Coordinates of C-alpha atoms in Angstrom, one line a residue:
M1 CA 3.5 -1.8 -17.3
R2 CA 7.1 -2.2 -17.4
Y3 CA 8.9 -3.7 -14.7
P4 CA 12.4 -2.1 -14.5
N5 CA 13.7 -4.2 -11.5
I6 CA 14.6 -7.2 -13.4
N7 CA 17.0 -5.9 -15.2
K8 CA 18.8 -4.3 -12.4
M9 CA 18.1 -7.7 -10.5
R10 CA 21.0 -9.0 -13.5
E11 CA 22.9 -5.7 -13.0
V12 CA 23.8 -6.7 -9.0
I13 CA 24.7 -10.0 -9.9
K14 CA 27.2 -8.3 -12.9
K15 CA 28.1 -5.1 -10.1
D16 CA 28.7 -7.3 -7.5
R17 CA 26.0 -5.7 -5.4
G18 CA 24.8 -8.9 -3.9
F19 CA 24.4 -10.0 -0.7
D20 CA 27.7 -10.6 1.1
V21 CA 26.8 -14.0 2.7
V22 CA 23.7 -16.4 1.5
V23 CA 22.5 -18.8 3.9
I24 CA 20.6 -22.0 2.7
V25 CA 18.9 -23.8 5.0
S26 CA 17.9 -27.4 3.2
S27 CA 16.3 -30.7 4.4
N28 CA 18.8 -33.4 5.9
G29 CA 21.0 -34.6 3.3
N30 CA 20.8 -32.2 1.0
S31 CA 23.3 -29.1 1.8
R32 CA 26.0 -31.1 -0.2
Y33 CA 24.0 -30.8 -3.3
W34 CA 23.4 -27.1 -2.7
N35 CA 26.9 -26.6 -1.7
W36 CA 27.7 -27.9 -4.8
R37 CA 25.2 -26.3 -7.2
L38 CA 25.2 -23.0 -6.5
S39 CA 29.2 -23.0 -6.6
A40 CA 28.4 -23.7 -10.1
T41 CA 25.9 -21.7 -11.2
R42 CA 26.9 -18.3 -8.7
N43 CA 27.6 -16.0 -11.9
E44 CA 23.9 -16.5 -12.8
V45 CA 22.0 -16.0 -9.7
L46 CA 25.0 -14.7 -7.4
S47 CA 27.2 -11.7 -6.7
P48 CA 31.1 -13.5 -7.5
K49 CA 31.6 -11.5 -3.7
T50 CA 29.0 -13.6 -2.1
K51 CA 29.7 -16.1 0.0
I52 CA 27.5 -19.5 0.4
I53 CA 26.8 -21.2 3.5
C54 CA 24.7 -24.1 3.2
T55 CA 22.4 -26.1 6.8
E56 CA 20.6 -28.8 7.3
E57 CA 17.7 -27.8 9.5
N58 CA 18.7 -30.9 11.5
W59 CA 14.8 -30.8 13.4
E60 CA 12.7 -32.9 14.6
G61 CA 9.4 -32.2 13.1
G62 CA 10.6 -28.8 11.6
A63 CA 11.8 -25.9 13.3
G64 CA 9.4 -23.0 11.6
Q65 CA 10.4 -20.0 9.9
L66 CA 11.3 -18.2 13.4
L67 CA 13.3 -21.0 15.4
G68 CA 14.7 -22.1 11.8
T69 CA 16.2 -19.2 11.1
L70 CA 17.7 -18.6 14.6
Y71 CA 19.0 -21.9 14.0
A72 CA 20.5 -21.9 11.0
F73 CA 22.2 -18.6 12.2
Q74 CA 23.9 -20.1 14.7
E75 CA 25.4 -22.9 12.8
A76 CA 26.4 -20.6 10.2
N77 CA 28.3 -18.5 12.4
K78 CA 29.9 -21.4 13.3
I79 CA 31.1 -21.4 9.9
M80 CA 31.6 -17.8 9.4
N81 CA 31.5 -15.2 11.9
L82 CA 28.4 -13.0 10.9
K83 CA 28.4 -12.0 14.2
K84 CA 31.1 -10.0 13.4
L85 CA 29.6 -8.9 9.4
L86 CA 26.8 -8.0 10.3
K87 CA 28.4 -5.4 13.4
N88 CA 30.8 -3.5 10.2
G89 CA 27.7 -3.1 7.9
G90 CA 27.6 -6.4 6.0
T91 CA 24.5 -8.0 4.3
V92 CA 23.0 -11.8 5.1
A93 CA 20.1 -13.4 3.9
F94 CA 18.6 -16.6 4.7
Y95 CA 16.4 -18.9 2.6
H96 CA 14.6 -21.8 3.8
T97 CA 14.0 -24.6 1.7
A98 CA 13.8 -27.7 4.4
G99 CA 10.9 -30.3 4.5
Y100 CA 9.3 -33.1 2.8
G101 CA 7.9 -30.8 -0.3
K102 CA 4.5 -32.9 0.4
R103 CA 2.3 -30.0 -1.8
M104 CA 4.8 -31.1 -4.7
A105 CA 4.7 -34.4 -4.7
P106 CA 5.6 -36.1 -6.8
L107 CA 8.0 -33.7 -8.4
C108 CA 10.3 -33.5 -5.1
G109 CA 10.8 -37.4 -5.2
T110 CA 12.0 -36.9 -8.7
E111 CA 15.0 -34.8 -7.5
G112 CA 15.9 -36.6 -4.9
N113 CA 13.8 -35.5 -2.3
N114 CA 14.9 -31.7 -2.9
K115 CA 12.0 -29.8 -3.7
P116 CA 13.8 -26.2 -4.6
A117 CA 16.2 -28.8 -7.0
V118 CA 12.3 -28.8 -9.4
K119 CA 13.4 -27.0 -12.4
L120 CA 11.7 -23.7 -14.1
P121 CA 11.6 -22.9 -18.0
K122 CA 15.8 -21.4 -18.3
P123 CA 18.0 -22.7 -19.7
I124 CA 21.8 -23.2 -18.5
K125 CA 24.9 -24.6 -18.6
I126 CA 27.0 -26.5 -15.4
E127 CA 30.2 -27.9 -15.7
G128 CA 30.2 -28.2 -19.7
G129 CA 26.1 -29.7 -19.3
N130 CA 22.6 -28.5 -20.4
T131 CA 20.2 -28.0 -17.7
L132 CA 17.6 -25.4 -16.2
L133 CA 17.5 -22.8 -13.5
A134 CA 16.1 -24.4 -10.0
M135 CA 13.4 -23.0 -8.1
L136 CA 16.1 -22.3 -5.6
E137 CA 18.0 -19.9 -7.9
A138 CA 15.2 -18.1 -9.3
V139 CA 14.1 -16.9 -5.8
L140 CA 18.1 -16.2 -5.4
L141 CA 18.2 -14.5 -8.6
S142 CA 15.1 -12.2 -7.6
T143 CA 16.0 -11.2 -4.1
Q144 CA 19.8 -9.9 -4.5
R145 CA 18.7 -6.5 -5.7
Y146 CA 17.3 -6.1 -1.1
A147 CA 21.1 -6.4 -0.3
K148 CA 21.3 -2.5 -1.5
S149 CA 20.4 0.0 1.9
R150 CA 20.0 -3.2 4.3
E151 CA 23.7 -3.2 5.7
G152 CA 23.9 -4.5 9.3
R153 CA 20.2 -6.5 8.7
V154 CA 19.3 -10.0 7.9
C155 CA 17.1 -11.0 5.6
V156 CA 14.7 -14.1 5.5
F157 CA 13.0 -15.4 2.2
W158 CA 11.0 -18.5 1.1
G159 CA 12.9 -20.9 -1.4
D160 CA 9.8 -21.6 -3.6
Q161 CA 8.3 -17.9 -4.3
V162 CA 9.4 -15.4 -7.4
I163 CA 8.6 -11.7 -6.1
I164 CA 9.1 -9.0 -9.0
P165 CA 8.2 -6.2 -6.9
S166 CA 6.6 -2.7 -8.8
R167 CA 8.3 -0.1 -6.6
L168 CA 11.9 0.6 -5.5
M169 CA 13.6 -2.2 -3.2
K170 CA 15.0 -0.4 -1.3
R171 CA 14.2 -0.3 2.7
E172 CA 12.1 2.7 3.5
T173 CA 11.7 2.1 7.5
R174 CA 14.0 2.2 10.3
L175 CA 12.4 0.3 12.4
P176 CA 13.7 -2.9 13.6
A177 CA 11.8 -5.1 11.8
E178 CA 10.8 -5.0 8.2
I179 CA 7.8 -7.3 6.7
F180 CA 8.0 -6.9 3.0
G181 CA 4.2 -7.0 1.2
I182 CA 1.8 -5.9 -1.4
K183 CA -0.2 -2.8 -0.4
Q184 CA -3.3 -2.5 -2.5
K185 CA -6.8 -0.9 -1.7
F186 CA -9.5 -3.2 -0.1
I187 CA -13.1 -3.1 -1.5
P188 CA -15.0 -4.2 2.0
S189 CA -17.5 -6.9 0.7
P190 CA -17.5 -10.9 1.8
K191 CA -17.0 -11.9 -2.0
E192 CA -13.7 -9.4 -2.6
W193 CA -12.3 -11.0 1.1
R194 CA -13.2 -14.4 0.2
K195 CA -11.5 -14.2 -3.4
N196 CA -8.3 -11.7 -3.1
W197 CA -7.3 -11.5 1.0
Q198 CA -8.3 -14.4 2.9
N199 CA -6.0 -17.0 2.2
Y200 CA -3.2 -14.6 3.1
G201 CA -1.7 -13.1 6.1
I202 CA -2.9 -9.2 6.6
L203 CA -0.8 -6.4 7.4
I204 CA -3.0 -3.4 9.1
P205 CA -1.3 -0.1 8.4
K206 CA -1.5 1.8 11.7
K207 CA -1.8 6.0 11.9
D208 CA 2.0 5.9 13.6
K209 CA 3.5 4.2 10.7
G210 CA 3.8 0.5 12.4
V211 CA 1.5 -2.3 11.3
L212 CA -1.0 -5.0 13.0
Q213 CA -0.1 -8.7 11.7
R214 CA -2.9 -10.9 11.8
E215 CA -3.1 -14.4 10.0
K216 CA -5.6 -15.6 7.3
L217 CA -8.8 -13.1 8.6
T218 CA -12.3 -14.8 8.1
W219 CA -15.0 -12.0 7.0
K220 CA -16.4 -11.9 10.3
E221 CA -13.1 -11.1 11.8
V222 CA -12.5 -8.6 9.5
K223 CA -15.6 -7.0 10.6
K224 CA -14.8 -7.5 13.7
L225 CA -11.7 -5.8 13.2
Q226 CA -13.5 -2.2 11.7
E227 CA -15.9 -2.4 14.7
R228 CA -12.9 -2.2 17.2
G229 CA -11.8 0.8 15.2
Y230 CA -8.4 -1.0 13.6
I231 CA -9.7 -1.1 9.9
T232 CA -10.7 2.1 8.8
P233 CA -10.8 4.9 5.9
D234 CA -7.9 7.4 5.2
S235 CA -8.2 11.2 4.6
K236 CA -9.4 10.2 1.2
G237 CA -11.9 7.8 2.5
R238 CA -9.8 4.9 1.0
I239 CA -9.2 1.5 2.7
E240 CA -5.8 -0.1 2.1
L241 CA -4.1 -3.3 3.2
I242 CA -0.6 -5.3 2.7
K243 CA -0.5 -8.9 1.5
S244 CA 2.2 -10.3 3.9
M245 CA 4.8 -12.0 1.8
G246 CA 5.9 -13.8 4.7
C247 CA 9.5 -12.5 4.1
F248 CA 11.3 -10.1 6.1
S249 CA 14.5 -8.3 7.4
I250 CA 15.7 -7.2 10.9
D251 CA 18.7 -5.9 12.4
F252 CA 21.4 -6.9 14.5
P253 CA 20.0 -5.6 17.9
L254 CA 16.9 -7.3 17.2
L255 CA 19.0 -10.5 16.6
V256 CA 20.8 -10.6 19.5
A257 CA 17.6 -10.3 21.2
L258 CA 15.7 -13.0 19.6
L259 CA 18.8 -15.3 20.2
K260 CA 18.6 -15.1 23.7
E261 CA 15.1 -14.8 24.4
F262 CA 14.4 -18.4 22.3
S263 CA 17.7 -19.5 23.4
K264 CA 16.5 -22.2 25.4
E265 CA 14.2 -23.4 22.6
L266 CA 17.4 -23.1 20.4
E267 CA 19.2 -25.9 23.1
L268 CA 16.6 -28.6 23.2
K269 CA 14.7 -28.2 19.8
K270 CA 11.7 -29.5 20.7
R271 CA 9.2 -26.8 19.4
K272 CA 8.1 -25.5 16.4
L273 CA 7.7 -21.4 16.3
D274 CA 7.1 -19.4 13.1
T275 CA 7.7 -15.5 12.5
D276 CA 3.7 -14.2 11.8
E277 CA 1.9 -16.6 14.6
H278 CA 4.7 -16.6 16.8
L279 CA 6.0 -13.2 16.4
W280 CA 4.8 -10.4 14.6
M281 CA 0.9 -11.2 15.9
P282 CA 1.7 -11.0 19.6
L283 CA 3.7 -8.4 18.6
T284 CA 1.4 -6.2 17.1
S285 CA -1.6 -7.6 19.1
T286 CA -3.9 -7.1 22.0
K287 CA -4.1 -10.2 24.7
R288 CA -7.9 -10.3 24.1
E289 CA -7.3 -10.6 19.8
Y290 CA -4.6 -13.2 20.5
I291 CA -6.4 -15.1 22.2
E292 CA -9.5 -15.0 20.4
K293 CA -7.2 -16.2 17.0
G294 CA -6.1 -19.7 19.2
G295 CA -2.7 -18.3 20.8
S296 CA -1.6 -18.9 24.1
I297 CA -1.7 -16.2 27.3
I298 CA 1.1 -17.6 28.7
Y299 CA 3.0 -17.1 25.5
W300 CA 1.7 -13.7 24.8
K301 CA 2.9 -12.6 28.4
R302 CA 6.2 -13.9 27.2
I303 CA 6.4 -12.0 23.9
K304 CA 5.0 -8.9 25.9
R305 CA 7.5 -8.9 28.0
F306 CA 10.3 -8.7 25.4
K307 CA 9.0 -6.2 23.7
T308 CA 8.4 -4.0 26.6
R309 CA 13.0 -4.7 27.6
Y310 CA 13.8 -4.5 23.8
L311 CA 11.9 -0.9 23.4
K312 CA 13.6 0.7 26.8
R313 CA 16.8 -1.3 26.0
E314 CA 17.2 0.0 22.4
R315 CA 15.1 3.1 23.3
K316 CA 12.3 2.9 20.5
I317 CA 8.9 3.2 20.5
M318 CA 8.3 0.4 17.7
I319 CA 9.6 -2.6 16.3
V320 CA 7.8 -3.7 13.2
G321 CA 7.4 -2.0 9.8
V322 CA 6.8 -2.4 6.4
K323 CA 8.2 -2.5 3.0
N324 CA 5.1 -1.6 -0.2
L325 CA 6.7 -3.4 -2.6
G326 CA 3.8 -2.0 -4.8
D327 CA 0.4 -3.1 -5.9
K328 CA 1.4 -4.3 -9.2
T329 CA 3.7 -6.2 -8.1
L330 CA 4.2 -10.0 -9.3
W331 CA 4.4 -13.1 -7.3
W332 CA 4.9 -16.4 -8.6
D333 CA 4.5 -19.7 -5.8
Y334 CA 6.0 -23.0 -7.1
G335 CA 5.0 -24.3 -3.7
N336 CA 2.3 -26.6 -4.5
L337 CA 1.6 -28.5 -8.4
A338 CA -1.3 -26.6 -9.2
N339 CA 0.5 -23.0 -9.1
Y340 CA 3.5 -24.8 -10.1
Y341 CA 1.6 -25.4 -13.4
K342 CA -0.6 -21.9 -13.6
N343 CA 2.6 -19.9 -12.8
I344 CA 4.8 -21.5 -15.1
M345 CA 1.9 -21.0 -18.1
I346 CA 1.7 -17.6 -17.3
L347 CA 4.9 -17.2 -19.8
L348 CA 2.5 -17.9 -22.5
E349 CA 0.3 -14.9 -22.1
K350 CA 0.1 -11.4 -23.7
S351 CA -0.4 -9.7 -20.6
D352 CA 2.3 -7.5 -18.5
Q353 CA 2.6 -10.4 -16.2
G354 CA 3.4 -12.7 -19.2
R355 CA 5.4 -10.3 -20.8
A356 CA 7.8 -9.9 -17.6
G357 CA 7.9 -13.8 -17.1
R358 CA 9.7 -14.1 -20.6
E359 CA 11.8 -11.3 -19.3
F360 CA 12.7 -12.8 -16.2
Y361 CA 13.5 -16.4 -17.8
E362 CA 14.7 -14.7 -20.9
L363 CA 12.2 -16.4 -23.2
E364 CA 11.6 -14.3 -26.2
K365 CA 13.8 -15.6 -28.2
Y366 CA 12.1 -18.9 -27.6
F367 CA 8.6 -18.1 -27.7
T368 CA 6.3 -18.7 -31.4
K369 CA 3.5 -17.1 -32.0
K370 CA 2.6 -18.9 -34.9
A371 CA 4.6 -21.5 -37.3
K372 CA 4.4 -24.9 -39.1
K373 CA 7.3 -26.5 -39.8
N374 CA 6.9 -29.8 -42.1
S375 CA 4.4 -31.5 -40.4
L376 CA 4.8 -29.8 -37.3
K377 CA 2.5 -27.0 -36.3
I378 CA 3.2 -24.9 -33.4
K379 CA 0.7 -21.5 -32.2
N380 CA 1.5 -19.5 -29.0
S381 CA 4.1 -22.3 -27.6
I382 CA 7.8 -21.9 -26.2
L383 CA 10.2 -24.5 -27.2
I384 CA 13.7 -25.0 -25.8
N385 CA 16.2 -27.7 -26.9
S386 CA 13.6 -30.0 -28.4
E387 CA 13.1 -32.2 -30.9
I388 CA 9.7 -32.8 -31.9
G389 CA 8.8 -35.0 -35.4
K390 CA 5.3 -34.0 -36.8
G391 CA 1.7 -33.0 -35.1
D392 CA 0.2 -29.8 -33.3
I393 CA 1.2 -28.3 -30.2
K394 CA -0.8 -25.3 -28.7
N395 CA -0.4 -23.1 -25.8
S396 CA 2.3 -25.1 -24.3
I397 CA 5.7 -24.8 -22.8
I398 CA 8.4 -27.7 -23.6
I399 CA 11.9 -28.5 -22.5
N400 CA 14.5 -30.7 -23.3
A401 CA 12.3 -33.1 -25.1
K402 CA 12.1 -35.8 -27.4
V403 CA 9.0 -36.7 -29.2
K404 CA 8.4 -38.3 -32.3
R405 CA 4.7 -37.7 -32.7
I406 CA 2.6 -34.7 -29.9
K407 CA -1.0 -33.9 -30.0
T408 CA -0.7 -31.2 -27.2
N409 CA -2.9 -28.2 -25.8
K410 CA -1.5 -26.0 -22.5
A411 CA 0.9 -28.7 -21.7
I412 CA 4.2 -28.6 -19.6
I413 CA 6.5 -31.1 -20.9
V414 CA 10.2 -31.2 -19.1
N415 CA 13.1 -33.5 -19.5
T416 CA 11.2 -36.2 -21.3
N417 CA 12.0 -38.7 -24.2
T418 CA 8.9 -40.7 -25.7
K419 CA 7.5 -42.2 -28.8
Y420 CA 4.3 -40.0 -28.9
I421 CA 2.3 -37.7 -26.6
N422 CA -1.3 -37.0 -26.7
S423 CA -2.5 -34.4 -23.9
K424 CA -4.3 -31.6 -22.8
S425 CA -4.1 -29.6 -19.5
V426 CA -1.0 -31.9 -18.3
L427 CA 2.3 -31.5 -16.1
I428 CA 4.6 -34.2 -17.4
Y429 CA 8.3 -34.0 -15.7
N430 CA 11.4 -36.5 -16.4
L431 CA 9.9 -39.0 -17.9
N432 CA 11.5 -41.7 -20.0
E433 CA 9.0 -44.1 -22.2
E434 CA 9.5 -46.1 -24.9
K435 CA 6.0 -46.5 -26.3
G436 CA 4.2 -43.1 -25.7
V437 CA 1.8 -41.7 -23.3
R438 CA -1.3 -40.8 -23.4
A439 CA -2.5 -38.3 -20.2
L440 CA -6.1 -37.4 -19.2
P441 CA -6.6 -33.8 -18.6
N442 CA -5.0 -32.5 -15.6
E443 CA -2.7 -35.4 -15.4
V444 CA 1.1 -34.9 -13.4
I445 CA 3.2 -37.7 -14.3
T446 CA 7.0 -38.9 -13.7
D447 CA 9.8 -41.0 -13.1
I448 CA 11.4 -41.3 -10.1
I449 CA 14.9 -42.8 -10.3
A450 CA 15.4 -44.8 -6.6
S451 CA 18.7 -46.6 -7.5
E452 CA 20.7 -47.7 -10.6
G453 CA 18.4 -49.0 -13.4
T454 CA 15.3 -48.3 -10.9
K455 CA 12.5 -46.1 -12.5
I456 CA 9.2 -45.8 -10.5
R457 CA 6.3 -44.3 -12.3
M458 CA 4.5 -41.9 -10.6
R459 CA 0.8 -40.3 -11.3
T460 CA -1.6 -37.6 -10.0
S461 CA -3.8 -34.7 -10.8
L462 CA -3.6 -31.0 -10.6
L463 CA -6.8 -30.8 -9.1
R464 CA -5.5 -33.5 -6.3
D465 CA -4.1 -32.2 -2.8
S466 CA -0.3 -33.9 -3.0
K467 CA 0.1 -33.0 1.1
K468 CA -3.1 -34.9 1.7
D469 CA -2.4 -38.1 -0.5
W470 CA 0.9 -37.9 1.4
K471 CA 0.5 -41.1 2.7
I472 CA -1.7 -42.8 0.4
R473 CA -0.6 -45.0 -2.8
L474 CA -3.2 -43.9 -5.3
P475 CA -4.5 -46.4 -7.4
Q476 CA -2.3 -45.5 -10.2
N477 CA 1.0 -46.0 -8.3
P478 CA 3.0 -48.4 -7.1
F479 CA 4.0 -46.2 -3.3
S480 CA 2.5 -43.3 -1.3
Y481 CA 4.7 -40.7 -2.1
S482 CA 5.6 -41.1 2.0
E483 CA 7.6 -44.3 0.6
I484 CA 9.1 -42.7 -2.1
E485 CA 10.9 -39.9 0.3
R486 CA 11.5 -42.9 3.1
C487 CA 13.6 -44.8 0.4
L488 CA 15.1 -41.6 -1.1
A489 CA 16.3 -40.5 2.2
R490 CA 18.3 -44.0 2.8
L491 CA 20.3 -43.2 0.1
A492 CA 23.0 -40.8 1.3
N493 CA 22.9 -37.8 0.9
G494 CA 20.6 -38.2 -1.6
A495 CA 19.7 -35.3 -3.9
F496 CA 23.6 -35.1 -4.9
R497 CA 23.0 -38.0 -7.3
F498 CA 20.6 -35.4 -9.6
K499 CA 23.5 -33.4 -10.3
L500 CA 22.5 -32.2 -13.3

């Protein structure tokens, strides 16, 4: 299968048809970096007309996607009159990147506490220097096409997920809220549910073209929804459900209503509210269901009153709709080490997904099926800007590396300089080692530069959960990830030092 949306994503940049404004919501200390970086890479990932606004979350304990978006809008509106822009049919997109990046540790540390700056395999030039496309930049490139047909709306995206739709990306609902999702046929079995559905927010289509939002349902909860008549076959006997991407768009009247409804929270900056749990679910759930999922009856009643007032004022019959991106949509989540490794290794596959990935990152010219150059054997691998002396490379992606001797299989090696590497199924990132590297299977190795001349070697495994390890000093590491984070945070606007 071909993915024509990939070429259209680039056309949007060339034809200057992206969003009028993009707002980057970053962690404290990273806004200066993104102002510089995106100004330097705009021709790669943004339309020439697009204005860039970088804000910092500045909210103790995190605001959540709902309050985080509303707060970022208020802050960005102080810099540029976004309300006027939206009233006049302009387009605005928000990209959430704030947070410690715990699931990506220790890679976020090597980028200066800046997870969305972790690199992906596409070489680009900045200010005359060679570098790689950052995670956030890949997301920006993949989402500019949503601007068309969403005049007067605000789009909201995560900064660590690249989505390649298999259907047209134009808006298909005139409802105030539009949640992006993947509509697929559902085979009602516990095994199928646990494998392909249980870890996602679920949108259940209604006969009136609205949707019900439900968060990460167990099979028992699915059966209960079937018994209550919420999940039913269509006229052809099929059951179709929608996986939520966690991304959405809302129109200007709904945005204004939400800013008013949550004005107290925005003033005090004390609460954490997410869109799925604290907006879409109470908007589309009965009181009984919301309480069964652990929700507050007081909060449900509050959203119920908000919904009633809004529908009456705007003369609408419902608020939440869905945009089906297509059942063959590709979804590359780079938000944790295991997914980062898995979704980069996809680029070596002979599948439709592998070909689409190489097309998106423009890697076909670097792809080697089989070759022998002097004492170096290469099979099914991608090599970019690398000097490799001799050895054997299989099923690997090697970028900006200088290695005299190598024997590796299923490896991702980025920005590395060493004498030799002997490894299998590893991730080596930003490493400088004079003697050479022998890595264990599934090992992750990186160097963190804490200050001039200070290098901290950090190791973990692709099989470990870095979020659970956040405060733990693993035996092979001199510090915990949280200690590294605090050290880097003390450096003023630390990420800006890691320009290239």
